CSV table of C-alpha atoms in Angstrom, one decimal:
chain,number,residue,atom,x,y,z
A,1,UNK,CA,-13.7,9.6,-31.7
A,2,UNK,CA,-12.4,8.3,-35.0
A,3,UNK,CA,-9.9,10.6,-36.5
A,4,UNK,CA,-10.4,11.4,-40.1
A,5,UNK,CA,-7.4,13.3,-41.6
A,6,UNK,CA,-8.3,15.4,-44.6
A,7,UNK,CA,-5.8,15.2,-47.4
A,8,UNK,CA,-5.6,17.2,-50.6
A,9,UNK,CA,-4.8,15.9,-54.1
A,10,UNK,CA,-1.6,16.6,-55.9
A,11,UNK,CA,-1.4,17.3,-59.7
A,12,UNK,CA,0.2,19.5,-62.3
A,13,UNK,CA,-1.2,23.1,-62.2
A,14,UNK,CA,-2.0,24.8,-65.5
A,15,UNK,CA,-1.8,23.5,-69.0
A,16,UNK,CA,1.0,21.3,-70.5
A,17,UNK,CA,4.0,23.1,-72.1
A,18,UNK,CA,4.6,22.6,-75.8
A,19,UNK,CA,7.6,20.6,-76.6
A,20,UNK,CA,9.3,19.4,-79.8
A,21,UNK,CA,9.9,21.2,-83.1
A,22,UNK,CA,6.4,22.6,-83.1
A,23,UNK,CA,7.4,24.8,-80.2
A,24,UNK,CA,11.0,25.7,-81.0
A,25,UNK,CA,10.3,29.2,-82.1
A,26,UNK,CA,7.5,30.0,-79.7
A,27,UNK,CA,7.9,32.2,-76.6
A,28,UNK,CA,8.6,30.6,-73.3
A,29,UNK,CA,5.5,29.3,-71.5
A,30,UNK,CA,4.3,31.6,-68.8
A,31,UNK,CA,5.0,29.1,-65.9
A,32,UNK,CA,8.6,28.7,-67.2
A,33,UNK,CA,9.2,32.3,-67.6
A,34,UNK,CA,8.0,32.9,-64.0
A,35,UNK,CA,10.3,30.2,-62.7
A,36,UNK,CA,7.5,28.1,-61.3
A,37,UNK,CA,9.1,24.9,-62.2
A,38,UNK,CA,12.1,25.7,-60.0
A,39,UNK,CA,9.8,26.9,-57.2
A,40,UNK,CA,7.8,23.6,-57.3
A,41,UNK,CA,11.0,21.6,-57.0
A,42,UNK,CA,12.3,23.6,-54.1
A,43,UNK,CA,8.9,23.2,-52.3
A,44,UNK,CA,8.7,19.5,-52.8
A,45,UNK,CA,10.3,18.6,-49.4
A,46,UNK,CA,7.3,20.2,-47.6
A,47,UNK,CA,5.2,17.2,-48.7
A,48,UNK,CA,7.2,14.9,-46.5
A,49,UNK,CA,7.3,17.0,-43.3
A,50,UNK,CA,6.8,14.8,-40.2
A,51,UNK,CA,3.5,15.0,-38.3
A,52,UNK,CA,5.3,16.6,-35.3
A,53,UNK,CA,5.9,19.9,-37.3
A,54,UNK,CA,7.7,22.9,-35.9
A,55,UNK,CA,5.8,25.5,-34.0
A,56,UNK,CA,5.9,27.8,-37.0
A,57,UNK,CA,4.6,25.2,-39.4
A,58,UNK,CA,2.0,23.6,-37.1
A,59,UNK,CA,-1.3,25.0,-35.7
A,60,UNK,CA,-1.3,27.5,-32.9
A,61,UNK,CA,-2.3,26.5,-29.4
A,62,UNK,CA,-5.8,27.4,-28.2
A,63,UNK,CA,-6.3,30.5,-26.2
A,64,UNK,CA,-8.5,31.5,-23.2
A,65,UNK,CA,-9.0,27.9,-21.9
A,66,UNK,CA,-11.7,28.1,-19.2
A,67,UNK,CA,-13.2,25.6,-16.8
A,68,UNK,CA,-16.8,25.9,-15.5
A,69,UNK,CA,-17.9,24.0,-12.4
A,70,UNK,CA,-21.2,22.0,-12.6
A,71,UNK,CA,-22.5,19.0,-10.6
A,72,UNK,CA,-21.0,15.8,-11.8
A,73,UNK,CA,-18.8,17.5,-14.5
A,74,UNK,CA,-16.4,20.2,-15.5
A,75,UNK,CA,-17.3,22.1,-18.7
A,76,UNK,CA,-14.3,23.3,-20.8
A,77,UNK,CA,-14.3,26.0,-23.4
A,78,UNK,CA,-11.6,27.8,-25.4
A,79,UNK,CA,-10.8,29.9,-28.4
A,80,UNK,CA,-8.8,29.0,-31.5
A,81,UNK,CA,-8.5,29.3,-35.3
A,82,UNK,CA,-10.3,26.3,-36.7
A,83,UNK,CA,-9.3,27.0,-40.3
A,84,UNK,CA,-5.8,28.4,-40.1
A,85,UNK,CA,-4.7,25.6,-40.8
A,86,UNK,CA,-7.8,23.4,-41.0
A,87,UNK,CA,-8.2,21.7,-37.5
A,88,UNK,CA,-8.9,18.0,-37.5
A,89,UNK,CA,-9.6,17.8,-33.8
A,90,UNK,CA,-8.7,19.1,-30.3
A,91,UNK,CA,-6.9,16.6,-28.0
A,92,UNK,CA,-7.9,17.2,-24.4
A,93,UNK,CA,-5.4,16.1,-21.7
A,94,UNK,CA,-6.2,16.0,-18.0
A,95,UNK,CA,-4.9,14.9,-14.6
A,96,UNK,CA,-5.7,15.3,-11.0
A,97,UNK,CA,-2.1,16.5,-10.5
A,98,UNK,CA,-0.9,20.0,-11.5
A,99,UNK,CA,2.0,20.3,-13.9
A,100,UNK,CA,1.2,17.0,-15.5
A,101,UNK,CA,2.8,15.8,-18.8
A,102,UNK,CA,0.8,15.6,-22.0
A,103,UNK,CA,0.8,12.0,-23.3
A,104,UNK,CA,-1.3,8.9,-24.0
A,105,UNK,CA,-1.8,8.3,-20.3
A,106,UNK,CA,-3.4,11.7,-19.7
A,107,UNK,CA,-5.5,11.8,-22.9
A,108,UNK,CA,-9.1,12.4,-21.8
A,109,UNK,CA,-10.9,12.8,-25.1
A,110,UNK,CA,-10.9,14.3,-28.6
A,111,UNK,CA,-13.4,16.6,-30.0
A,112,UNK,CA,-14.0,18.7,-33.1
A,113,UNK,CA,-15.8,21.4,-31.1
A,114,UNK,CA,-14.3,24.3,-29.1
A,115,UNK,CA,-15.9,23.0,-25.9
A,116,UNK,CA,-16.1,19.7,-23.9
A,117,UNK,CA,-17.9,18.5,-20.9
A,118,UNK,CA,-15.8,16.1,-18.7
A,119,UNK,CA,-18.7,14.3,-17.1
A,120,UNK,CA,-19.7,11.2,-15.1
A,121,UNK,CA,-17.8,12.5,-12.0
A,122,UNK,CA,-20.5,11.7,-9.5
A,123,UNK,CA,-21.9,14.0,-6.8
A,124,UNK,CA,-18.7,14.6,-4.9
A,125,UNK,CA,-16.2,17.4,-5.8
A,126,UNK,CA,-13.4,16.4,-8.1
A,127,UNK,CA,-10.4,18.7,-8.9
A,128,UNK,CA,-8.7,18.4,-12.3
A,129,UNK,CA,-6.1,20.2,-14.5
A,130,UNK,CA,-6.3,20.4,-18.2
A,131,UNK,CA,-4.2,21.2,-21.3
A,132,UNK,CA,-5.3,21.1,-25.0
A,133,UNK,CA,-3.3,20.2,-28.1
A,134,UNK,CA,-4.6,21.3,-31.6
A,135,UNK,CA,-4.2,18.6,-34.3
A,136,UNK,CA,-4.6,19.9,-37.9
A,137,UNK,CA,-5.8,18.0,-41.0
A,138,UNK,CA,-2.2,17.0,-41.9
A,139,UNK,CA,-1.5,15.6,-38.5
A,140,UNK,CA,0.6,18.4,-37.2
A,141,UNK,CA,0.3,19.1,-33.5
A,142,UNK,CA,0.4,22.5,-31.7
A,143,UNK,CA,2.2,23.1,-28.5
A,144,UNK,CA,0.1,22.2,-25.4
A,145,UNK,CA,-2.0,25.1,-24.2
A,146,UNK,CA,-1.5,26.8,-20.8
A,147,UNK,CA,-2.8,24.6,-18.0
A,148,UNK,CA,-6.1,25.4,-16.4
A,149,UNK,CA,-7.5,24.2,-13.1
A,150,UNK,CA,-11.2,23.2,-12.7
A,151,UNK,CA,-13.4,21.3,-10.3
A,152,UNK,CA,-16.9,19.8,-10.3
A,153,UNK,CA,-19.5,21.2,-7.9
A,154,UNK,CA,-20.4,19.1,-4.9
A,155,UNK,CA,-24.0,18.0,-4.7
A,156,UNK,CA,-26.1,19.0,-1.8
A,157,UNK,CA,-26.9,15.3,-1.4
A,158,UNK,CA,-23.3,14.9,-0.4
A,159,UNK,CA,-22.7,18.1,1.6
A,160,UNK,CA,-26.2,18.7,3.1
A,161,UNK,CA,-28.2,17.1,5.9
A,162,UNK,CA,-31.0,14.9,4.6
A,163,UNK,CA,-34.6,15.6,5.8
A,164,UNK,CA,-36.4,13.2,3.5
A,165,UNK,CA,-35.3,11.0,0.7
A,166,UNK,CA,-36.3,8.2,-1.7
A,167,UNK,CA,-33.7,5.9,-3.2
A,168,UNK,CA,-30.0,5.8,-2.7
A,169,UNK,CA,-27.8,8.5,-4.3
A,170,UNK,CA,-25.5,5.9,-5.9
A,171,UNK,CA,-26.0,6.2,-9.7
A,172,UNK,CA,-28.3,3.2,-9.7
A,173,UNK,CA,-32.1,2.7,-10.0
A,174,UNK,CA,-32.2,-0.9,-8.9
A,175,UNK,CA,-33.8,-0.3,-5.6
A,176,UNK,CA,-36.9,1.5,-7.2
A,177,UNK,CA,-40.2,0.0,-8.3
A,178,UNK,CA,-40.2,-1.7,-11.8
A,179,UNK,CA,-36.5,-1.3,-12.2
A,180,UNK,CA,-34.6,-1.9,-14.4
A,181,UNK,CA,-36.8,-2.5,-17.5
A,182,UNK,CA,-40.5,-3.0,-16.6
A,183,UNK,CA,-41.7,0.4,-17.9
A,184,UNK,CA,-44.5,-1.4,-19.8
A,185,UNK,CA,-46.1,-2.2,-16.4
A,186,UNK,CA,-46.2,1.5,-15.3
A,187,UNK,CA,-49.9,2.2,-16.1
A,188,UNK,CA,-51.0,-1.0,-14.3
A,189,UNK,CA,-48.8,-0.3,-11.2
A,190,UNK,CA,-49.3,3.4,-11.1
A,191,UNK,CA,-52.6,4.2,-12.8
A,192,UNK,CA,-52.8,7.6,-11.1
A,193,UNK,CA,-49.1,8.4,-11.0
A,194,UNK,CA,-46.7,7.9,-8.1
A,195,UNK,CA,-47.8,9.1,-4.7
A,196,UNK,CA,-45.0,8.5,-2.1
A,197,UNK,CA,-44.9,9.4,1.6
A,198,UNK,CA,-41.5,9.5,3.3
A,199,UNK,CA,-41.4,7.3,6.4
A,200,UNK,CA,-44.2,4.9,5.4
A,201,UNK,CA,-43.9,4.2,1.6
A,202,UNK,CA,-41.2,1.8,0.3
A,203,UNK,CA,-38.9,2.7,-2.7
A,204,UNK,CA,-39.1,-0.8,-4.2
A,205,UNK,CA,-42.9,-0.8,-4.2
A,206,UNK,CA,-44.1,2.8,-4.3
A,207,UNK,CA,-41.6,5.0,-6.3
A,208,UNK,CA,-41.3,4.1,-10.0
A,209,UNK,CA,-37.8,4.2,-11.4
A,210,UNK,CA,-39.1,5.8,-14.6
A,211,UNK,CA,-41.6,8.7,-15.1
A,212,UNK,CA,-43.2,8.9,-18.6
A,213,UNK,CA,-43.9,12.0,-20.6
A,214,UNK,CA,-46.5,12.9,-23.2
A,215,UNK,CA,-44.4,11.3,-25.9
A,216,UNK,CA,-44.5,7.8,-24.4
A,217,UNK,CA,-47.4,5.6,-25.6
A,218,UNK,CA,-46.6,3.1,-22.8
A,219,UNK,CA,-47.4,5.8,-20.3
A,220,UNK,CA,-50.6,6.8,-21.9
A,221,UNK,CA,-49.3,9.6,-24.2
A,222,UNK,CA,-50.1,12.2,-21.6
A,223,UNK,CA,-48.3,14.3,-18.8
A,224,UNK,CA,-47.6,12.4,-15.6
A,225,UNK,CA,-47.2,13.4,-12.0
A,226,UNK,CA,-45.0,12.0,-9.2
A,227,UNK,CA,-45.9,13.2,-5.7
A,228,UNK,CA,-43.4,13.2,-2.8
A,229,UNK,CA,-44.8,13.9,0.7
A,230,UNK,CA,-42.6,14.7,3.7
A,231,UNK,CA,-43.2,16.1,7.1
A,232,UNK,CA,-41.4,18.9,8.9
A,233,UNK,CA,-41.4,19.5,12.7
A,234,UNK,CA,-40.5,23.1,11.9
A,235,UNK,CA,-39.4,25.1,8.8
A,236,UNK,CA,-35.6,25.0,8.7
A,237,UNK,CA,-33.8,28.2,9.6
A,238,UNK,CA,-31.2,27.7,6.9
A,239,UNK,CA,-31.6,27.0,3.2
A,240,UNK,CA,-33.7,24.0,2.2
A,241,UNK,CA,-32.7,22.3,-1.1
A,242,UNK,CA,-34.3,19.8,-3.5
A,243,UNK,CA,-31.9,17.3,-5.1
A,244,UNK,CA,-32.9,15.0,-7.9
A,245,UNK,CA,-30.3,12.6,-9.3
A,246,UNK,CA,-31.3,11.2,-12.7
A,247,UNK,CA,-29.8,8.0,-14.0
A,248,UNK,CA,-30.6,8.7,-17.6
A,249,UNK,CA,-33.1,10.4,-19.9
A,250,UNK,CA,-34.3,10.0,-23.4
A,251,UNK,CA,-31.5,10.8,-25.9
A,252,UNK,CA,-33.5,13.5,-27.9
A,253,UNK,CA,-36.8,14.1,-26.1
A,254,UNK,CA,-35.7,14.5,-22.4
A,255,UNK,CA,-38.4,17.2,-22.1
A,256,UNK,CA,-39.2,19.3,-19.1
A,257,UNK,CA,-40.5,18.9,-15.5
A,258,UNK,CA,-42.6,21.4,-13.6
A,259,UNK,CA,-41.9,21.5,-9.9
A,260,UNK,CA,-44.4,22.7,-7.2
A,261,UNK,CA,-44.3,22.8,-3.4
A,262,UNK,CA,-47.6,22.8,-1.5
A,263,UNK,CA,-49.3,24.1,-4.6
A,264,UNK,CA,-46.8,26.9,-5.2
A,265,UNK,CA,-45.1,26.7,-8.6
A,266,UNK,CA,-41.3,26.6,-8.0
A,267,UNK,CA,-39.6,26.1,-11.4
A,268,UNK,CA,-39.9,24.5,-14.8
A,269,UNK,CA,-36.7,22.6,-15.6
A,270,UNK,CA,-35.5,21.5,-19.0
A,271,UNK,CA,-33.8,18.1,-18.6
A,272,UNK,CA,-30.6,17.2,-20.4
A,273,UNK,CA,-30.7,14.7,-23.2
A,274,UNK,CA,-29.3,11.3,-22.1
A,275,UNK,CA,-28.4,8.0,-23.6
A,276,UNK,CA,-31.8,6.3,-23.7
A,277,UNK,CA,-30.5,3.0,-22.2
A,278,UNK,CA,-31.7,3.9,-18.7
A,279,UNK,CA,-35.2,2.5,-19.6
A,280,UNK,CA,-33.5,-0.9,-19.8
A,281,UNK,CA,-30.5,-0.7,-17.6
A,282,UNK,CA,-30.2,0.3,-13.9
A,283,UNK,CA,-26.5,0.7,-13.0
A,284,UNK,CA,-24.4,3.7,-14.3
A,285,UNK,CA,-21.4,2.4,-12.3
A,286,UNK,CA,-20.7,-0.5,-14.7
A,287,UNK,CA,-17.5,0.1,-16.6
A,288,UNK,CA,-18.1,1.3,-20.1
A,289,UNK,CA,-21.8,2.1,-19.5
A,290,UNK,CA,-23.5,4.5,-21.9
A,291,UNK,CA,-26.0,5.7,-19.2
A,292,UNK,CA,-25.7,9.5,-18.8
A,293,UNK,CA,-26.6,10.7,-15.3
A,294,UNK,CA,-27.7,14.3,-14.8
A,295,UNK,CA,-28.7,16.4,-11.8
A,296,UNK,CA,-31.4,18.9,-10.8
A,297,UNK,CA,-30.8,20.9,-7.7
A,298,UNK,CA,-32.3,24.1,-6.4
A,299,UNK,CA,-33.2,26.0,-3.2
A,300,UNK,CA,-36.8,25.7,-2.1
A,301,UNK,CA,-38.4,29.0,-1.1
A,302,UNK,CA,-38.9,29.2,2.7
A,303,UNK,CA,-42.2,30.8,2.2
A,304,UNK,CA,-43.5,27.7,0.4
A,305,UNK,CA,-42.5,25.3,3.3
A,306,UNK,CA,-44.7,24.7,6.3
A,307,UNK,CA,-44.7,22.8,9.6
A,308,UNK,CA,-46.4,19.4,9.1
A,309,UNK,CA,-46.9,17.7,5.8
A,310,UNK,CA,-45.3,19.2,2.7
A,311,UNK,CA,-46.2,18.0,-0.8
A,312,UNK,CA,-43.7,18.2,-3.7
A,313,UNK,CA,-45.1,17.5,-7.2
A,314,UNK,CA,-43.1,16.7,-10.3
A,315,UNK,CA,-45.1,17.0,-13.5
A,316,UNK,CA,-43.6,15.7,-16.7
A,317,UNK,CA,-45.2,18.1,-19.1
A,318,UNK,CA,-43.1,17.8,-22.3
A,319,UNK,CA,-41.1,15.1,-24.0
A,320,UNK,CA,-40.3,11.6,-23.1
A,321,UNK,CA,-39.3,9.7,-20.0
A,322,UNK,CA,-36.6,10.2,-17.3
A,323,UNK,CA,-35.2,7.6,-14.9
A,324,UNK,CA,-34.6,8.4,-11.2
A,325,UNK,CA,-31.5,7.5,-9.2
A,326,UNK,CA,-32.8,9.3,-6.0
A,327,UNK,CA,-34.6,12.3,-4.8
A,328,UNK,CA,-34.3,14.2,-1.5
A,329,UNK,CA,-34.9,17.3,0.6
A,330,UNK,CA,-31.8,18.6,2.3
A,331,UNK,CA,-30.6,21.5,4.5
A,332,UNK,CA,-27.2,23.2,4.5
């Protein structure tokens, strides 16, 4: 983030005092009588205070710093006084080691908001520790906040037992059909949508890396459906989970997907806005990538599962495309 320090203008308040013979016999000007000239002179050194101001002169540290666990990220939030003094930004520091020192090597990000999502952590659990420094418009810095511990949630694709999958859970779409940038061929390749059977279909030929939405003219400007078929010898005794890893979504029209299992509606999920480049690029592990992975995971109702073939349908009912990393059915 580019820092923009807000600076005020300096000038002479009030009107000019009368000088010379014309003003010899006139009463003293109000500002002179009140001693404001002397006050201004005494206050002048404040204009040259260093950026690292004292605790009394600088902004106060943030309060109630909290960390919320999510798949692939840790979401931070806090409380502060954004206008006393005017806050330029919050500097977020983090480390995987408790009791770390605040400095350039531990700076994670800067934000003007009282929240921040530390993302792109992948499907495994990560443990982090955070402190925040408030920087005001004059460049003064607060003391670091109290340290808070947080961790990302581990995906069921990492902790569970796979029953049926398509694609590799590796933050890449390169093993899927049409990847990384042949979305224009979708209607020719999949005129009736994707229909994939675990065990016989092949990811590189039968599962499209991208699923269009009604906002995509290249997809026919209509809802689309992806069907995933998998067989069960018996309904699992424990919980059965659906895991969908997305490589990227449209930046402003990620839209929604409607999930159904064997004809039973399960959930309608609003997807997160992404970075848009996923329609052209297929690898979110490249350093500096703008791709923005996201995750959809939920428990499937045991009553909707059955012995034999099960059919999961994913209907893109609103918005624009999303790009798959992988999809799977897991138990844990």
